[in-house]
XYZ file of C-alpha atoms in Angstrom:
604
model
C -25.616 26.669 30.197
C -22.561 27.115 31.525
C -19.394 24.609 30.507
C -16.057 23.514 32.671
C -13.370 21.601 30.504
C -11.643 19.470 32.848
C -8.297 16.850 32.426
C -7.500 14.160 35.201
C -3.510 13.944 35.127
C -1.988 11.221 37.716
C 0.696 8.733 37.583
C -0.435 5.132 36.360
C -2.915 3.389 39.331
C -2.924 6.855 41.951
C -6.419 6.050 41.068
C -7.783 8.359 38.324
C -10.067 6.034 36.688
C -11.906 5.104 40.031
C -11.950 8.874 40.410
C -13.705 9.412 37.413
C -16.135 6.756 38.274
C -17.259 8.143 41.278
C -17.836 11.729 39.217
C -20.351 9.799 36.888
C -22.060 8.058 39.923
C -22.562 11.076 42.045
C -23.737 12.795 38.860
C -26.735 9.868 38.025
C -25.201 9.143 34.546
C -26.438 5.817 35.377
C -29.933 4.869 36.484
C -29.959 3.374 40.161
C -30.297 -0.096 38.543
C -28.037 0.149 35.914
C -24.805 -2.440 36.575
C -21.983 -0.519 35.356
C -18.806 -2.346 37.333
C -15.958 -0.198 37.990
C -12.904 1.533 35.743
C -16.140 1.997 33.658
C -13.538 4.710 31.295
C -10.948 1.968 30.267
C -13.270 0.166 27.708
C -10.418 -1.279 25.991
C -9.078 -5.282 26.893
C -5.765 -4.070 27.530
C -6.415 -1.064 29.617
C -8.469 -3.070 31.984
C -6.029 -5.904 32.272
C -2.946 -3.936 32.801
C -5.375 -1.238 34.913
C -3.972 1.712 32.946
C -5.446 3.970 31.089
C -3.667 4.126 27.031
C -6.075 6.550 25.487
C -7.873 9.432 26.455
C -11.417 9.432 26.610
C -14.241 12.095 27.138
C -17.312 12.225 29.506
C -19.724 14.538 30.381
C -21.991 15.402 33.353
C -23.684 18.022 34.567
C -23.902 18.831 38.170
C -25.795 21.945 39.587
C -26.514 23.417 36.219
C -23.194 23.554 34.669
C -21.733 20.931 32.029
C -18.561 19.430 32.856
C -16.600 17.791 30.265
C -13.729 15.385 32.427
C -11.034 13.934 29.993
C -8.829 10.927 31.321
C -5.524 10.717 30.598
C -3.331 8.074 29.987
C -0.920 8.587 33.167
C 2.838 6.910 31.523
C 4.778 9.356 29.850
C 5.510 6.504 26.813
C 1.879 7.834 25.870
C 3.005 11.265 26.281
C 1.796 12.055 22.340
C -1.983 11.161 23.910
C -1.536 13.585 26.926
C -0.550 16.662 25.196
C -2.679 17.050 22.626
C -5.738 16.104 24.673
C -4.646 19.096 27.743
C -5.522 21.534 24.996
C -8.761 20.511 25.264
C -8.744 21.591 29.012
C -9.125 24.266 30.971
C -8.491 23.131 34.553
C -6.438 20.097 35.904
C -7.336 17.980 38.731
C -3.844 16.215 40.077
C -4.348 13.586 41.771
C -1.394 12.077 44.148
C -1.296 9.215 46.045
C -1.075 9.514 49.930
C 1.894 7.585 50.203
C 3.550 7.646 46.984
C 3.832 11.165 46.532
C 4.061 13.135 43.233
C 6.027 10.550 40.731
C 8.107 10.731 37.570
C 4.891 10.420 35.686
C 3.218 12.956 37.326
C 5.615 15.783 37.051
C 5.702 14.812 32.933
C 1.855 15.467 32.773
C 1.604 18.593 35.202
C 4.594 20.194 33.387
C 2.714 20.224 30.251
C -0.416 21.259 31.875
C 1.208 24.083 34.193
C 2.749 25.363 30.587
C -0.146 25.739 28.517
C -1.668 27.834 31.785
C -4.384 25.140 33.155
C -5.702 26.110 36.437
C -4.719 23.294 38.912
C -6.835 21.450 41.591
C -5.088 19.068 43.828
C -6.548 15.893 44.868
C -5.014 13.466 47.343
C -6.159 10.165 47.455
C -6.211 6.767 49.281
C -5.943 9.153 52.691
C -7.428 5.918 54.273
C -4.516 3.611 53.545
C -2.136 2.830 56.366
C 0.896 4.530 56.641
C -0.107 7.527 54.391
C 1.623 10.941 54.585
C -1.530 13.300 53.605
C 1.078 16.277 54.694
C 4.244 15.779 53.147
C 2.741 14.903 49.792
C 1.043 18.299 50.104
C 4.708 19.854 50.920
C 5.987 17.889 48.195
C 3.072 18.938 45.304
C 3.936 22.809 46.408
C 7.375 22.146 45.756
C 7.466 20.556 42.562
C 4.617 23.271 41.232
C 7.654 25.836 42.350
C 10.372 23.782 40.566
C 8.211 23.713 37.254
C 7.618 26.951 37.077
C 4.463 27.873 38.509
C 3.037 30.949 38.338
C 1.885 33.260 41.399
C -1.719 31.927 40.808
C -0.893 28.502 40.189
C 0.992 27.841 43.163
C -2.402 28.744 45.281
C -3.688 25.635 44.588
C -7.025 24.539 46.047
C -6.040 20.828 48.358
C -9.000 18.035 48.322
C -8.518 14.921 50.337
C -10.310 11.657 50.426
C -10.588 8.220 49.200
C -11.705 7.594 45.803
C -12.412 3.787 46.557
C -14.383 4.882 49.660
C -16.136 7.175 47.741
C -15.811 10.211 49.457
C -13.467 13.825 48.860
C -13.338 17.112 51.135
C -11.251 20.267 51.253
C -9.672 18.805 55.069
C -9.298 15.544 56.570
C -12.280 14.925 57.759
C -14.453 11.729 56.251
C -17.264 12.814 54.408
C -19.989 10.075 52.707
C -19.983 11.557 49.377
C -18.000 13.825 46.815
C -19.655 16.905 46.406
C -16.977 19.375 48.237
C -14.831 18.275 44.733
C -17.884 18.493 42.709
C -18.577 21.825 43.960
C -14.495 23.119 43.973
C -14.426 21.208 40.522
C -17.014 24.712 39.403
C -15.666 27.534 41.344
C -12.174 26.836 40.691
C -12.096 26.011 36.928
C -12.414 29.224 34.815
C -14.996 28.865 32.126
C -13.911 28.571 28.645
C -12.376 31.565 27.598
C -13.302 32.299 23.641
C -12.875 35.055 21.313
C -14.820 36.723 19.268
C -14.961 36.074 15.763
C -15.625 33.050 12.754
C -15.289 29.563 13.553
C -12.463 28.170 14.734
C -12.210 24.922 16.208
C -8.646 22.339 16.679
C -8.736 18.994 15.765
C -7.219 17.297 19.015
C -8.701 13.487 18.863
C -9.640 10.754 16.616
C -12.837 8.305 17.349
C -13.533 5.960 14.338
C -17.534 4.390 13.796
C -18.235 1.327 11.248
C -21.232 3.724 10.561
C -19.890 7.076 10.411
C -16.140 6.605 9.455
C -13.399 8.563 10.835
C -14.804 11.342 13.415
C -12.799 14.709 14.601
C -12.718 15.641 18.509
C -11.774 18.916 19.622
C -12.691 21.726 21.286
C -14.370 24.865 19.443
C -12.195 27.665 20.377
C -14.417 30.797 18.528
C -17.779 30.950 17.236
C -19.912 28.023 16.645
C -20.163 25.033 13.911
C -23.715 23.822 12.952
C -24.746 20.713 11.317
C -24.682 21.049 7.161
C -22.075 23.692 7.469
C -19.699 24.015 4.748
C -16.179 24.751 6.783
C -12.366 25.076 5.248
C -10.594 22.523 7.042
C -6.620 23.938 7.144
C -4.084 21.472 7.084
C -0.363 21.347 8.844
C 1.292 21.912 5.144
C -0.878 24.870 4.748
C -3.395 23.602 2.418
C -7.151 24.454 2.711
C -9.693 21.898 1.972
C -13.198 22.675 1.618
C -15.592 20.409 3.724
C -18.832 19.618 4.885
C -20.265 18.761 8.345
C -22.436 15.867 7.843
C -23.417 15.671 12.148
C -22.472 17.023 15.441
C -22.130 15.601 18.154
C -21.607 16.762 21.340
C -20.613 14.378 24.969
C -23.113 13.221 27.194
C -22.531 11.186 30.476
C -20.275 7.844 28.946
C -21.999 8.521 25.124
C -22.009 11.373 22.948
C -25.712 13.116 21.559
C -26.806 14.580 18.441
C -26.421 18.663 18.233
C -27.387 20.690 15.836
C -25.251 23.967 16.604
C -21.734 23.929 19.008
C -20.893 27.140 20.880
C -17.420 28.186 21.498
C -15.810 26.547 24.399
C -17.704 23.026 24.166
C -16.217 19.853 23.276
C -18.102 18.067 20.014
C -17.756 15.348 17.177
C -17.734 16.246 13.620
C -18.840 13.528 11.422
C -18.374 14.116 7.554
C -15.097 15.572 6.767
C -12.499 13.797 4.966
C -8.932 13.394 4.695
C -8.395 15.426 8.290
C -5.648 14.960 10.761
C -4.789 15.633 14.018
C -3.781 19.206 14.743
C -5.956 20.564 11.388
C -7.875 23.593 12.216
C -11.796 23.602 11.052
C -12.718 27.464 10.248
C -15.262 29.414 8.638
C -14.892 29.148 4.903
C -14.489 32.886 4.470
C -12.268 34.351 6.927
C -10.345 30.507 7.490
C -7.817 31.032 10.129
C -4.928 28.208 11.132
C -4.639 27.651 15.172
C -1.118 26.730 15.985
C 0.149 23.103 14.589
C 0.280 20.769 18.103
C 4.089 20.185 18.186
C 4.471 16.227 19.857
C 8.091 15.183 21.640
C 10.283 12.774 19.564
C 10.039 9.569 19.643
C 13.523 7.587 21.197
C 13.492 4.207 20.541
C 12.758 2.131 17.080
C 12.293 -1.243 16.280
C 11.786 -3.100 12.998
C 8.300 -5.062 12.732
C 8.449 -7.334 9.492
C 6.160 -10.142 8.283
C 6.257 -13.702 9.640
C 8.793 -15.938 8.635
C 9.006 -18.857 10.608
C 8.298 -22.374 9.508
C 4.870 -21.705 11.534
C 4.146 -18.609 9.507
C 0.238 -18.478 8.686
C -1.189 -20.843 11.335
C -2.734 -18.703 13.122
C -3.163 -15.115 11.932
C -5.783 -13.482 9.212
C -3.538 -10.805 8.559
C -0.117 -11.788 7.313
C 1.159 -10.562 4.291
C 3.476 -7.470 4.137
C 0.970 -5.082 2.589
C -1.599 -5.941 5.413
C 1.413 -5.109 7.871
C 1.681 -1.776 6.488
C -1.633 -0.652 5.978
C -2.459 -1.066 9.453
C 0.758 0.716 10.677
C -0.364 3.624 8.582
C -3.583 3.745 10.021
C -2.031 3.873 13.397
C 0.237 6.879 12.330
C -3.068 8.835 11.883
C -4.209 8.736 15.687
C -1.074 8.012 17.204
C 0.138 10.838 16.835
C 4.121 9.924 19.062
C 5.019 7.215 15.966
C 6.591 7.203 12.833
C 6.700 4.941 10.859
C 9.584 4.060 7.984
C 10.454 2.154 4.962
C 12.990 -0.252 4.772
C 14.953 -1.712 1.766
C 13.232 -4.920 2.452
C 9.812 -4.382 1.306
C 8.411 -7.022 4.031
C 10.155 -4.878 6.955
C 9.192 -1.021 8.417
C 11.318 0.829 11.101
C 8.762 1.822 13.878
C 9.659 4.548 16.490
C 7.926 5.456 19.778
C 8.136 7.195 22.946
C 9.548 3.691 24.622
C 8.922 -0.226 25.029
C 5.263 0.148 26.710
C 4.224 2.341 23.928
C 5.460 -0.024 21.135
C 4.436 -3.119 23.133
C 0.988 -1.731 23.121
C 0.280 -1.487 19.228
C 2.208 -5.107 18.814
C -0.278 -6.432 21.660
C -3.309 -4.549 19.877
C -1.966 -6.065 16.734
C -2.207 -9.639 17.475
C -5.524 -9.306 18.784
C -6.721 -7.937 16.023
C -5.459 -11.305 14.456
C -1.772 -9.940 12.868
C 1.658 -12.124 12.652
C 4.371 -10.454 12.529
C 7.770 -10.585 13.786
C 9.630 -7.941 15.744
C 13.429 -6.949 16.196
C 15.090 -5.622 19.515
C 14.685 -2.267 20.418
C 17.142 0.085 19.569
C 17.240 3.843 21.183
C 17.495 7.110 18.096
C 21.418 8.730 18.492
C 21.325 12.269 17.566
C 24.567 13.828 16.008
C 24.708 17.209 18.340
C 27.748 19.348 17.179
C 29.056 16.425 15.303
C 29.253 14.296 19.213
C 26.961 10.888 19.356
C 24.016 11.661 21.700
C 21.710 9.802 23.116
C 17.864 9.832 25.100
C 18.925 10.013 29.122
C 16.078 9.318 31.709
C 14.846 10.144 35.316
C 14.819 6.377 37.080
C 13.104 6.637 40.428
C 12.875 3.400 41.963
C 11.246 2.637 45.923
C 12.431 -0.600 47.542
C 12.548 -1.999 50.696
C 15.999 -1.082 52.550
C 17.890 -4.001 52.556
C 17.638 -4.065 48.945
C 18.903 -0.722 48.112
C 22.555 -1.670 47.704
C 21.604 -4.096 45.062
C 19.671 -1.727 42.860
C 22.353 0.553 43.270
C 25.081 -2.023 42.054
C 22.497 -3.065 39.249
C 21.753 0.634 37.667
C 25.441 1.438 38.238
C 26.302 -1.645 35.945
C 23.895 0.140 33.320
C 26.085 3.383 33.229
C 23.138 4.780 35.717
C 24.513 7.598 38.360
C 22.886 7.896 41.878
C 21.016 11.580 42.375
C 18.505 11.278 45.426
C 18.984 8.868 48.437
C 16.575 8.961 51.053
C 14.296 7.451 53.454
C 10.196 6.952 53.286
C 8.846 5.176 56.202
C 10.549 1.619 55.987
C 11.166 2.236 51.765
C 14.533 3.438 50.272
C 13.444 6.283 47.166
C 16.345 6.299 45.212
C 16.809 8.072 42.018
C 19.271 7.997 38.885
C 19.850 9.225 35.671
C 20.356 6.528 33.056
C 20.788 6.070 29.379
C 17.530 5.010 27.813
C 19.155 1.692 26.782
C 20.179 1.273 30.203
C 16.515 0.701 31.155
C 15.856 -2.326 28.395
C 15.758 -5.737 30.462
C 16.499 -3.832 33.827
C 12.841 -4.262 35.433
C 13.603 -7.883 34.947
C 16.406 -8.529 36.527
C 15.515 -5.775 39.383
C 12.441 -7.759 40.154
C 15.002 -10.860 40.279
C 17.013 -9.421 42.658
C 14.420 -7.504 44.796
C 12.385 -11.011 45.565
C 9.898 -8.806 43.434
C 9.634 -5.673 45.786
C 10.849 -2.642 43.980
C 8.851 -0.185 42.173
C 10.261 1.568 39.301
C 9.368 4.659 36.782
C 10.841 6.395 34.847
C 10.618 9.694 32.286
C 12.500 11.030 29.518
C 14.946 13.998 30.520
C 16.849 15.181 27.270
C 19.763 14.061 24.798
C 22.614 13.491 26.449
C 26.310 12.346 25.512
C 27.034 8.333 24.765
C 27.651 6.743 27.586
C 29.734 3.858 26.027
C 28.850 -0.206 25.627
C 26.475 -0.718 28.067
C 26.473 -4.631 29.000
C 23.452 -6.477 28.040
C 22.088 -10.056 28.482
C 24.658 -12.144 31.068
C 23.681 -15.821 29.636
C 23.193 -17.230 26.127
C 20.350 -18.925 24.932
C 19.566 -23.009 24.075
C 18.577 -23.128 20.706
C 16.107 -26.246 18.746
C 18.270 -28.238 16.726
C 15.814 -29.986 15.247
C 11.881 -29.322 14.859
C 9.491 -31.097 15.768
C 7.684 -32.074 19.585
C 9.125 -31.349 22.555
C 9.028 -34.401 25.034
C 9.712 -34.477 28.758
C 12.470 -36.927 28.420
C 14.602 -34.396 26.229
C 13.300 -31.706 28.617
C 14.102 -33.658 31.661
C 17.378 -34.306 30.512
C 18.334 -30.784 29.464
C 17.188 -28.594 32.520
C 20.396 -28.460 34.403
C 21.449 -26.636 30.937
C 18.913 -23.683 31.644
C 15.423 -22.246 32.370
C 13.194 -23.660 29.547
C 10.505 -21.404 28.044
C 8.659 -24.549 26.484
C 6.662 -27.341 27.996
C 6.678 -30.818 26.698
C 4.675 -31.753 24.176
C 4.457 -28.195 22.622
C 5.952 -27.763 19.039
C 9.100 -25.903 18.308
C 10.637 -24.985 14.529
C 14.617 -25.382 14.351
C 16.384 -21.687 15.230
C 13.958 -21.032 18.170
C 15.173 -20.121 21.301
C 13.348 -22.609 24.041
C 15.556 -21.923 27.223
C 17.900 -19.431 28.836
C 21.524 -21.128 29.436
C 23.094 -21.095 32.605
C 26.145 -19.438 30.765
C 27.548 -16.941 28.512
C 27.217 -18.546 25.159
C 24.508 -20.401 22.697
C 24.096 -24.039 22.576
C 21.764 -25.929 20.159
C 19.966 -28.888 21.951
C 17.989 -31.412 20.763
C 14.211 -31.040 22.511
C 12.552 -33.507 20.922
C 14.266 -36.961 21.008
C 12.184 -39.837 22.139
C 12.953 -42.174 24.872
C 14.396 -45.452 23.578
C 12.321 -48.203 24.131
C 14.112 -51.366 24.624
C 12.754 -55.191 26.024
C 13.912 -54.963 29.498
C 14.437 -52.616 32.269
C 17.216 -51.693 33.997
C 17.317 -50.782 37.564
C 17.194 -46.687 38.342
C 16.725 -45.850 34.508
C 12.736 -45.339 34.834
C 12.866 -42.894 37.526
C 10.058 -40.347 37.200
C 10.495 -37.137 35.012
C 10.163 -34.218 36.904
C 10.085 -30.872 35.020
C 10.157 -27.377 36.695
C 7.041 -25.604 34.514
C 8.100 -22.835 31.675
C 8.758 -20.147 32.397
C 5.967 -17.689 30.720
C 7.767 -13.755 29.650
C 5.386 -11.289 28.564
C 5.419 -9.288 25.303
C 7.476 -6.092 26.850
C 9.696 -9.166 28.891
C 10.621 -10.697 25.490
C 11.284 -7.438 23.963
C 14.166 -6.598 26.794
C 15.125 -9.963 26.785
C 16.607 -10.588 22.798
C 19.935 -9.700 21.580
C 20.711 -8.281 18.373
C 20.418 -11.631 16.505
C 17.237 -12.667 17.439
C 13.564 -11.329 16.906
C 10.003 -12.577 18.285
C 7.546 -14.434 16.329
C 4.092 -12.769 16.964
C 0.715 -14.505 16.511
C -2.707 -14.000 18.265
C -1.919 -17.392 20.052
C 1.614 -17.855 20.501
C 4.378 -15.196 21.746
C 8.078 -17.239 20.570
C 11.375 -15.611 20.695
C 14.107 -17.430 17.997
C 17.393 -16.491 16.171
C 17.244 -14.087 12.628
C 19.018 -16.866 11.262
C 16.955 -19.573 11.678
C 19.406 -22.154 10.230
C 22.944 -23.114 12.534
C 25.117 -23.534 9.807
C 24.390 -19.674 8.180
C 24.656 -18.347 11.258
C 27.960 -19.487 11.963
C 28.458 -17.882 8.737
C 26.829 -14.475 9.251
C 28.129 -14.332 12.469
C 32.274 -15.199 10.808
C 31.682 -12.140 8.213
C 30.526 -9.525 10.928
C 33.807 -10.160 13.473
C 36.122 -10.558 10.487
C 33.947 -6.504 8.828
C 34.534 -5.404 12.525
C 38.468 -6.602 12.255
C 38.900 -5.059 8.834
């Protein structure tokens, strides 16, 4: 039977998902009756609420005879660690751009990697049926980034599909169509088969999957020869040691599940149940002749932050997982699928240095964590300097950002303010695109405040460029923070009496711990307040005194929000029920302290 190895690259919602669910319709993976919903590929909580997709996943159909293995990508570039190891997998690329949009910052990350590793590219451009599209242009605009990455000769004669993956339909012109078999059918004569070599066994560990059942299970792609069931293999580590091994089962993908196999044949994509102690990028090869494929090399990670255990007074209330040894045992286990972060030691032994690719992909395994029913309590993001001929560099990166055009001057005065400089101006339909280069610290708390002053209409992405040199203090937060002087329950007279102080981030009646952080100020500077004082109750009333309380409701920040939104001082309190930001220090009188010795160390 003949096999096609195929990745989906896109920029997050172009529509790659809803792509890949109209493959497995067309293909009857699913009986007529069978309810399957849609984005049937993210199976994970947070992929479907946040509609991206964080980690690859395999299918498999076949369609006119031929097998064809379609891997989905995780379209940001902070899960850039997921994207390249799974293209090696691949031996074709379908790009799909949206109609309007265009090819974005995203997009050029994932092709790049694809166009270098010589993947045979089919275009696809989508959402054709929305109003306002610009099928043309984004055409013009695909050839010429292809040309600026590099493209070979063959590469640049792309194959062009257009359609509507919501509609359901995709054809090689403009015309509507009720179904997508022109892609199916382009999907088979322009993806090369699986080119192998002769010889043993050879096969590249390029994905984890992990069963209650089975254990830990290696994905990859067998690159020469075939691996059977019972096989005794050498399984070749990155340090160069050789482990002998057996494989327990096989499996190979079929439709959304996988099936049992006996024997894999070069070019297929299969499970391996059975070995142990295997990472990501080992090579499994025939215990005689064992040969090492080359080690998958990953981009650095640029920013860190410091996850410890819980602290606070409410430490334990709502977590299963909170000591310091529970902390670290499931940040190691992350380190052995995710393959962009490290993960460090500290002096303290209840606090590890974490680094990723950026605040999504850190946000992520803090969200995952808490789920999973973890407290912990993370610092503010800080990006990795490089010393580069003994000069202070630091991560620089592409900002594109589309916004109506009366707001463009205002997004231009905000990224200048973050050391960002102005590279592309131009018009799209009634939208300003305007691009920058900024500092990757430049970026922490700027969607915020661009939202703020966009009334909520500017989209913005961004990619990591290179090291560049520091750029200098880059100004952070504007206003300071009110602080809880005293623990206890909030209550809407205290509240009520406070809010021309700042933008609470409590309601009344919740409980808050002194040293937390329960509103933004309306100026520079801290202030502790006292949330929780009752209303004296006296004998008689006095005229005007009882007037209703009216509060304005909290305001609610997300986990990535809070994360741009603390200073140095101050950390979040993480619990599978409660996100709260508050001070390091939780007590006033220390801080005072702490925060005496560090100007009079920065005098001396």
């Amino acid at each position: 039977m003949e096999i096609r190895n195929i990745a989906i690259i896109a920029h997050v919602d172009h529509g790659k998902t809803t792509l890949v669910d109209r493959i497995l319709q067309t293909t009857k993976v699913f009986r007529d009756n069978q309810e399957t919903g849609e984005l049937i590929m993210d199976s994970n909580d947070l992929e479907r609420e946040r509609g991206i997709t964080i980690f690859s996943k395999n299918a498999a159909v076949t369609y006119n005879d031929v097998k064809i293995n379609v891997i989905d990508t995780p379209g940001h570039s902070d899960f850039g660690g997921e994207v390249e190891r799974v293209l090696k997998m691949a031996d074709g690329v379908i790009l799909l751009v949206d109609a309007f949009e265009g090819p974005m910052p995203q997009t050029r990350f994932v092709l790049q990697k694809a166009l270098q590793l010589n993947l045979r590219p089919i275009v696809v451009i989508n959402k054709v049926d929305k109003e306002n599209c610009r099928p043309d242009e984004v055409h013009d605009a695909v050839f010429e980034l292809f040309f600026n990455l590099d493209a070979t000769e063959e590469q640049l004669d792309f194959p062009t599909y257009y359609g509507s993956g919501k509609n359901g339909w995709f054809n090689d012109s403009l015309t509507q169509t009720d179904n997508i078999l022109p892609l199916m059918d382009g999907i088979i004569k322009y993806v090369p088969p699986p080119k192998t070599n002769e010889g043993p066994l050879q096969m590249q560990i390029t994905s984890l999957d992990y069963s209650s059942f089975l254990g830990r299970i290696a994905i990859g792609k067998v690159t020469r020869g075939s691996i059977k069931e019972n096989q005794t293999i050498a399984l070749m580590q990155a340090d160069g040691s050789i482990k002998r091994n057996k494989v327990r089962e096989l499996y190979v993908f079929e439709g959304m599940g996988k099936r049992k196999a006996t024997e894999v044949i070069a070019g297929d994509l299969c499970a391996v149940v059975g070995l142990e102690d295997f990472n990501i990028g080992d090579t499994i090869a025939d215990i005689d002749t064992p040969e090492a494929l080359p080690v998958i090399s990953v981009d650095e990670p640029t920013m860190s932050m410091t996850f410890s255990i819980n602290n606070s007074p409410f430490f334990g209330k709502d977590g299963k997982f909170v000591t310091s040894r529970h902390l670290r045992d499931r940040l190691m286990k992350e380190t052995e699928k995710n393959l962009a972060l490290r993960v460090e030691d500290t002096d303290s032994a209840d606090s590890f240095n974490v680094f990723g690719r950026g605040i999504l992909h850190l946000g992520i395994l803090v969200e995952t964590m808490r789920r999973e029913g973890y407290e912990l309590t993370v610092g503010n993001p800080n990006v990795l300097v490089k010393m580069i001929d003994g000069k202070k560099h630091e991560p620089y990166e592409n900002l594109v950002v589309d916004v109506p055009a009366e707001f463009s001057g205002k997004v231009i005065d905000l990224v200048t303010q973050k050391k960002g400089e102005m590279l592309v101006m131009e018009s799209k339909g009634e939208m300003q695109h305007l691009e920058f280069e900024i500092p990757s610290r430049g970026l922490i708390g700027l969607r915020s405040q661009m939202l703020t002053n966009t009334a909520g209409e500017a989209v913005m992405a961004h990619r990591f460029i290179d090291y560049k040199p520091w750029k200098g203090p880059i100004p952070g937060r504007n206003n300071g923070v009110l602080i809880a002087k005293f623990g206890g329950v909030t209550t809407a007279y205290s509240i009520d009496k406070l809010q021309d102080r700042g933008a609470f981030f409590v309601d009344p009646t919740e409980e808050v711990y002194v040293g937390q952080i329960i509103a933004e100020h309306i100026k520079p500077g801290d202030l502790n307040v006292n949330a929780v004082e009752m209303k004296k109750l006296t004998n008689h009333r006095a005229s005007g005194s009882d007037d209703a309380v009216r509060i304005t409701p909290k305001l609610q920040f997300t986990l990535e929000e809070c994360m741009e939104y603390i200073q140095q001082d101050e950390c979040i309190e993480v619990t599978p029920k409660n996100i709260r930001m508050r001070k390091v220090v939780l007590n006033e009188e220390e801080r005072k302290k702490s925060t005496r010795s560090m100007q009079s160390e920065a005098v001396g």
